[in-house]
């Protein structure tokens, strides 16, 4: 997509048809022990924080978080922007961490 195609779009997957905002959710991949990779299904919704700045992103903005080749956490400003937390609506969510939780997450994983 380009800036112009996004601005000129008239379709929406939002429940409120008048909401013409663009929301992008990155794809999370799981690598099996045999080396094969599959995308993880995104279930539920997403949480969006709105800040009252009034400024739109500039044309040509690119955002990048993390590295597709990274296999371990290294303390850096960039990697501090990525975190994981098990969702467990019975109250046992556990801490937010810089690494994948080492247990199954009962109600999903917040990335």
PDB file of C-alpha atoms in Angstrom:
ATOM      1  CA  UNK A   1       0.000   0.000   0.000  1.00  0.00           C
ATOM      2  CA  UNK A   2       1.056   3.565  -0.562  1.00  0.00           C
ATOM      3  CA  UNK A   3       0.195   6.704   1.375  1.00  0.00           C
ATOM      4  CA  UNK A   4      -2.146   7.814  -1.420  1.00  0.00           C
ATOM      5  CA  UNK A   5      -3.917   4.439  -1.746  1.00  0.00           C
ATOM      6  CA  UNK A   6      -4.501   4.341   2.014  1.00  0.00           C
ATOM      7  CA  UNK A   7      -5.825   7.911   2.131  1.00  0.00           C
ATOM      8  CA  UNK A   8      -8.138   7.267  -0.822  1.00  0.00           C
ATOM      9  CA  UNK A   9      -9.491   3.938   0.452  1.00  0.00           C
ATOM     10  CA  UNK A  10     -13.202   3.800   1.245  1.00  0.00           C
ATOM     11  CA  UNK A  11     -13.370   0.345   2.811  1.00  0.00           C
ATOM     12  CA  UNK A  12     -13.122  -0.662   6.463  1.00  0.00           C
ATOM     13  CA  UNK A  13     -13.150  -3.855   8.521  1.00  0.00           C
ATOM     14  CA  UNK A  14     -14.140  -1.886  11.629  1.00  0.00           C
ATOM     15  CA  UNK A  15     -17.573  -2.374  13.160  1.00  0.00           C
ATOM     16  CA  UNK A  16     -18.070   1.386  12.872  1.00  0.00           C
ATOM     17  CA  UNK A  17     -18.086   1.903   9.094  1.00  0.00           C
ATOM     18  CA  UNK A  18     -17.233   5.572   9.487  1.00  0.00           C
ATOM     19  CA  UNK A  19     -13.893   4.604  11.099  1.00  0.00           C
ATOM     20  CA  UNK A  20     -11.498   4.934   8.172  1.00  0.00           C
ATOM     21  CA  UNK A  21      -8.385   4.609  10.321  1.00  0.00           C
ATOM     22  CA  UNK A  22      -5.694   2.155   9.296  1.00  0.00           C
ATOM     23  CA  UNK A  23      -4.539  -0.404  11.816  1.00  0.00           C
ATOM     24  CA  UNK A  24      -1.628  -2.704  11.083  1.00  0.00           C
ATOM     25  CA  UNK A  25      -0.904  -5.784  13.153  1.00  0.00           C
ATOM     26  CA  UNK A  26       2.449  -7.492  12.600  1.00  0.00           C
ATOM     27  CA  UNK A  27       2.474 -11.219  11.912  1.00  0.00           C
ATOM     28  CA  UNK A  28       3.960 -13.425  14.610  1.00  0.00           C
ATOM     29  CA  UNK A  29       5.770 -16.560  13.402  1.00  0.00           C
ATOM     30  CA  UNK A  30       6.536 -19.806  15.214  1.00  0.00           C
ATOM     31  CA  UNK A  31       9.584 -21.859  14.256  1.00  0.00           C
ATOM     32  CA  UNK A  32       9.274 -25.615  14.854  1.00  0.00           C
ATOM     33  CA  UNK A  33      12.227 -27.755  15.955  1.00  0.00           C
ATOM     34  CA  UNK A  34      12.513 -29.107  12.378  1.00  0.00           C
ATOM     35  CA  UNK A  35      13.111 -25.547  11.148  1.00  0.00           C
ATOM     36  CA  UNK A  36       9.727 -25.091   9.468  1.00  0.00           C
ATOM     37  CA  UNK A  37       7.910 -21.825  10.174  1.00  0.00           C
ATOM     38  CA  UNK A  38       4.224 -20.992  10.364  1.00  0.00           C
ATOM     39  CA  UNK A  39       2.304 -17.821  11.124  1.00  0.00           C
ATOM     40  CA  UNK A  40       0.432 -17.698  14.418  1.00  0.00           C
ATOM     41  CA  UNK A  41      -3.280 -16.980  14.077  1.00  0.00           C
ATOM     42  CA  UNK A  42      -4.267 -13.596  15.491  1.00  0.00           C
ATOM     43  CA  UNK A  43      -7.300 -14.186  17.707  1.00  0.00           C
ATOM     44  CA  UNK A  44      -9.343 -11.446  19.293  1.00  0.00           C
ATOM     45  CA  UNK A  45      -8.618  -7.808  18.812  1.00  0.00           C
ATOM     46  CA  UNK A  46      -5.886  -5.383  19.452  1.00  0.00           C
ATOM     47  CA  UNK A  47      -5.345  -2.560  21.891  1.00  0.00           C
ATOM     48  CA  UNK A  48      -4.716   0.884  20.470  1.00  0.00           C
ATOM     49  CA  UNK A  49      -3.513   3.829  22.522  1.00  0.00           C
ATOM     50  CA  UNK A  50      -4.607   7.247  21.297  1.00  0.00           C
ATOM     51  CA  UNK A  51      -2.506  10.234  22.236  1.00  0.00           C
ATOM     52  CA  UNK A  52      -3.956  13.730  21.789  1.00  0.00           C
ATOM     53  CA  UNK A  53      -1.134  15.119  19.651  1.00  0.00           C
ATOM     54  CA  UNK A  54      -3.217  15.994  16.616  1.00  0.00           C
ATOM     55  CA  UNK A  55      -0.275  15.256  14.330  1.00  0.00           C
ATOM     56  CA  UNK A  56      -0.535  12.699  11.543  1.00  0.00           C
ATOM     57  CA  UNK A  57       2.377  10.465  10.672  1.00  0.00           C
ATOM     58  CA  UNK A  58       4.501  12.004   7.914  1.00  0.00           C
ATOM     59  CA  UNK A  59       4.401  10.612   4.374  1.00  0.00           C
ATOM     60  CA  UNK A  60       6.875   7.790   3.852  1.00  0.00           C
ATOM     61  CA  UNK A  61       7.118   6.839   7.537  1.00  0.00           C
ATOM     62  CA  UNK A  62       8.503   3.329   8.135  1.00  0.00           C
ATOM     63  CA  UNK A  63       8.345   1.565  11.513  1.00  0.00           C
ATOM     64  CA  UNK A  64      10.486  -1.401  12.453  1.00  0.00           C
ATOM     65  CA  UNK A  65      10.485  -3.300  15.734  1.00  0.00           C
ATOM     66  CA  UNK A  66      13.047  -5.960  16.450  1.00  0.00           C
ATOM     67  CA  UNK A  67      14.842  -8.178  13.975  1.00  0.00           C
ATOM     68  CA  UNK A  68      13.442 -11.153  12.072  1.00  0.00           C
ATOM     69  CA  UNK A  69      16.736 -12.957  12.646  1.00  0.00           C
ATOM     70  CA  UNK A  70      17.011 -12.316  16.381  1.00  0.00           C
ATOM     71  CA  UNK A  71      16.714 -15.430  18.553  1.00  0.00           C
ATOM     72  CA  UNK A  72      17.528 -13.944  21.955  1.00  0.00           C
ATOM     73  CA  UNK A  73      16.955 -10.690  23.829  1.00  0.00           C
ATOM     74  CA  UNK A  74      19.755  -8.156  24.024  1.00  0.00           C
ATOM     75  CA  UNK A  75      19.328  -5.017  26.093  1.00  0.00           C
ATOM     76  CA  UNK A  76      18.946  -2.125  23.688  1.00  0.00           C
ATOM     77  CA  UNK A  77      16.580   0.790  23.306  1.00  0.00           C
ATOM     78  CA  UNK A  78      15.000  -0.815  20.236  1.00  0.00           C
ATOM     79  CA  UNK A  79      14.353  -4.185  21.861  1.00  0.00           C
ATOM     80  CA  UNK A  80      12.836  -2.623  24.968  1.00  0.00           C
ATOM     81  CA  UNK A  81       9.892  -1.714  22.719  1.00  0.00           C
ATOM     82  CA  UNK A  82       9.009  -5.417  22.355  1.00  0.00           C
ATOM     83  CA  UNK A  83       7.457  -7.349  25.221  1.00  0.00           C
ATOM     84  CA  UNK A  84       5.364 -10.449  25.912  1.00  0.00           C
ATOM     85  CA  UNK A  85       2.749 -11.328  28.503  1.00  0.00           C
ATOM     86  CA  UNK A  86       0.609 -14.420  28.996  1.00  0.00           C
ATOM     87  CA  UNK A  87      -3.099 -13.682  29.132  1.00  0.00           C
ATOM     88  CA  UNK A  88      -4.956 -15.570  31.849  1.00  0.00           C
ATOM     89  CA  UNK A  89      -8.302 -14.064  32.748  1.00  0.00           C
ATOM     90  CA  UNK A  90      -8.507 -16.098  35.975  1.00  0.00           C
ATOM     91  CA  UNK A  91      -5.930 -13.690  37.422  1.00  0.00           C
ATOM     92  CA  UNK A  92      -2.572 -15.448  36.895  1.00  0.00           C
ATOM     93  CA  UNK A  93      -1.188 -13.351  34.049  1.00  0.00           C
ATOM     94  CA  UNK A  94       2.392 -13.234  35.243  1.00  0.00           C
ATOM     95  CA  UNK A  95       4.877 -10.479  34.449  1.00  0.00           C
ATOM     96  CA  UNK A  96       5.518  -8.655  31.200  1.00  0.00           C
ATOM     97  CA  UNK A  97       8.881  -9.917  29.925  1.00  0.00           C
ATOM     98  CA  UNK A  98      11.325  -9.248  27.053  1.00  0.00           C
ATOM     99  CA  UNK A  99      11.179 -12.951  26.087  1.00  0.00           C
ATOM    100  CA  UNK A 100       8.472 -15.459  25.158  1.00  0.00           C
ATOM    101  CA  UNK A 101       6.872 -16.988  28.259  1.00  0.00           C
ATOM    102  CA  UNK A 102       8.120 -20.503  28.997  1.00  0.00           C
ATOM    103  CA  UNK A 103       4.606 -21.842  29.551  1.00  0.00           C
ATOM    104  CA  UNK A 104       1.365 -22.185  27.640  1.00  0.00           C
ATOM    105  CA  UNK A 105      -0.699 -19.019  27.856  1.00  0.00           C
ATOM    106  CA  UNK A 106      -4.237 -20.035  28.792  1.00  0.00           C
ATOM    107  CA  UNK A 107      -6.053 -17.128  27.117  1.00  0.00           C
ATOM    108  CA  UNK A 108      -3.453 -16.086  24.547  1.00  0.00           C
ATOM    109  CA  UNK A 109      -0.293 -14.064  24.334  1.00  0.00           C
ATOM    110  CA  UNK A 110       0.026 -10.290  24.262  1.00  0.00           C
ATOM    111  CA  UNK A 111       2.977  -9.282  22.114  1.00  0.00           C
TER     112      UNK A 111
END
